[in-house]
Amino acid sequence: MGRKAWFYRQLLSYMPVFFIVISFVFFVFFQMLDEQSRQGAIQANETMIQQAMRSVDYSLKAIDQMLVQELLFNPDMSGFFSGD
């Protein structure tokens, strides 16, 4: 009986340390998981912004090319800008 009492006393004395260590490990794990998801969201946002910028840039280039083509080949526009 004395041997089991000693075992339980040892077990109870180390139990708080065990819970503290396990809590710390969970805390660190969730912090790392949060940081990784935050970095993933930032990277996804940057990719989306770059795609939107490319889309706007291509649209503006197409509009510019169409406008230059109309200015060069449309006689009504040429007459308007030449002052006739």
PDB file of C-alpha atoms in Angstrom, residues 10-55:
ATOM      1  CA  GLN A  10       4.566  11.399  -7.525  1.00  0.00           C
ATOM      2  CA  LEU A  11       1.872  11.324 -10.205  1.00  0.00           C
ATOM      3  CA  LEU A  12      -0.052  14.183  -8.580  1.00  0.00           C
ATOM      4  CA  SER A  13       3.082  16.249  -8.075  1.00  0.00           C
ATOM      5  CA  TYR A  14       4.029  16.036 -11.768  1.00  0.00           C
ATOM      6  CA  MET A  15       0.493  16.452 -13.119  1.00  0.00           C
ATOM      7  CA  PRO A  16       0.513  20.305 -13.084  1.00  0.00           C
ATOM      8  CA  VAL A  17       3.838  20.352 -14.934  1.00  0.00           C
ATOM      9  CA  PHE A  18       2.416  17.952 -17.504  1.00  0.00           C
ATOM     10  CA  PHE A  19      -0.669  20.144 -18.046  1.00  0.00           C
ATOM     11  CA  ILE A  20       1.423  23.303 -18.312  1.00  0.00           C
ATOM     12  CA  VAL A  21       3.751  21.745 -20.895  1.00  0.00           C
ATOM     13  CA  ILE A  22       0.849  20.349 -22.938  1.00  0.00           C
ATOM     14  CA  SER A  23      -0.956  23.718 -22.790  1.00  0.00           C
ATOM     15  CA  PHE A  24       2.196  25.501 -23.946  1.00  0.00           C
ATOM     16  CA  VAL A  25       2.635  23.061 -26.850  1.00  0.00           C
ATOM     17  CA  PHE A  26      -0.984  23.605 -27.944  1.00  0.00           C
ATOM     18  CA  PHE A  27      -0.573  27.366 -27.663  1.00  0.00           C
ATOM     19  CA  VAL A  28       2.570  27.345 -29.818  1.00  0.00           C
ATOM     20  CA  PHE A  29       0.929  25.034 -32.351  1.00  0.00           C
ATOM     21  CA  PHE A  30      -2.114  27.278 -32.747  1.00  0.00           C
ATOM     22  CA  GLN A  31       0.056  30.384 -32.983  1.00  0.00           C
ATOM     23  CA  MET A  32       2.076  28.815 -35.786  1.00  0.00           C
ATOM     24  CA  LEU A  33      -1.111  27.679 -37.535  1.00  0.00           C
ATOM     25  CA  ASP A  34      -2.547  31.195 -37.265  1.00  0.00           C
ATOM     26  CA  GLU A  35       0.630  32.758 -38.654  1.00  0.00           C
ATOM     27  CA  GLN A  36       0.720  30.311 -41.544  1.00  0.00           C
ATOM     28  CA  SER A  37      -2.906  30.996 -42.465  1.00  0.00           C
ATOM     29  CA  ARG A  38      -2.275  34.749 -42.242  1.00  0.00           C
ATOM     30  CA  GLN A  39       0.699  34.439 -44.611  1.00  0.00           C
ATOM     31  CA  GLY A  40      -1.412  32.347 -46.987  1.00  0.00           C
ATOM     32  CA  ALA A  41      -4.158  34.981 -46.997  1.00  0.00           C
ATOM     33  CA  ILE A  42      -1.636  37.746 -47.690  1.00  0.00           C
ATOM     34  CA  GLN A  43      -0.142  35.783 -50.568  1.00  0.00           C
ATOM     35  CA  ALA A  44      -3.595  35.060 -52.025  1.00  0.00           C
ATOM     36  CA  ASN A  45      -4.517  38.748 -51.795  1.00  0.00           C
ATOM     37  CA  GLU A  46      -1.296  39.781 -53.534  1.00  0.00           C
ATOM     38  CA  THR A  47      -1.960  37.306 -56.343  1.00  0.00           C
ATOM     39  CA  MET A  48      -5.516  38.574 -56.762  1.00  0.00           C
ATOM     40  CA  ILE A  49      -4.361  42.200 -56.830  1.00  0.00           C
ATOM     41  CA  GLN A  50      -1.709  41.412 -59.456  1.00  0.00           C
ATOM     42  CA  GLN A  51      -4.309  39.656 -61.601  1.00  0.00           C
ATOM     43  CA  ALA A  52      -6.695  42.614 -61.307  1.00  0.00           C
ATOM     44  CA  MET A  53      -3.902  45.031 -62.227  1.00  0.00           C
ATOM     45  CA  ARG A  54      -3.011  42.931 -65.286  1.00  0.00           C
ATOM     46  CA  SER A  55      -6.652  42.829 -66.344  1.00  0.00           C
TER      47      SER A  55
END
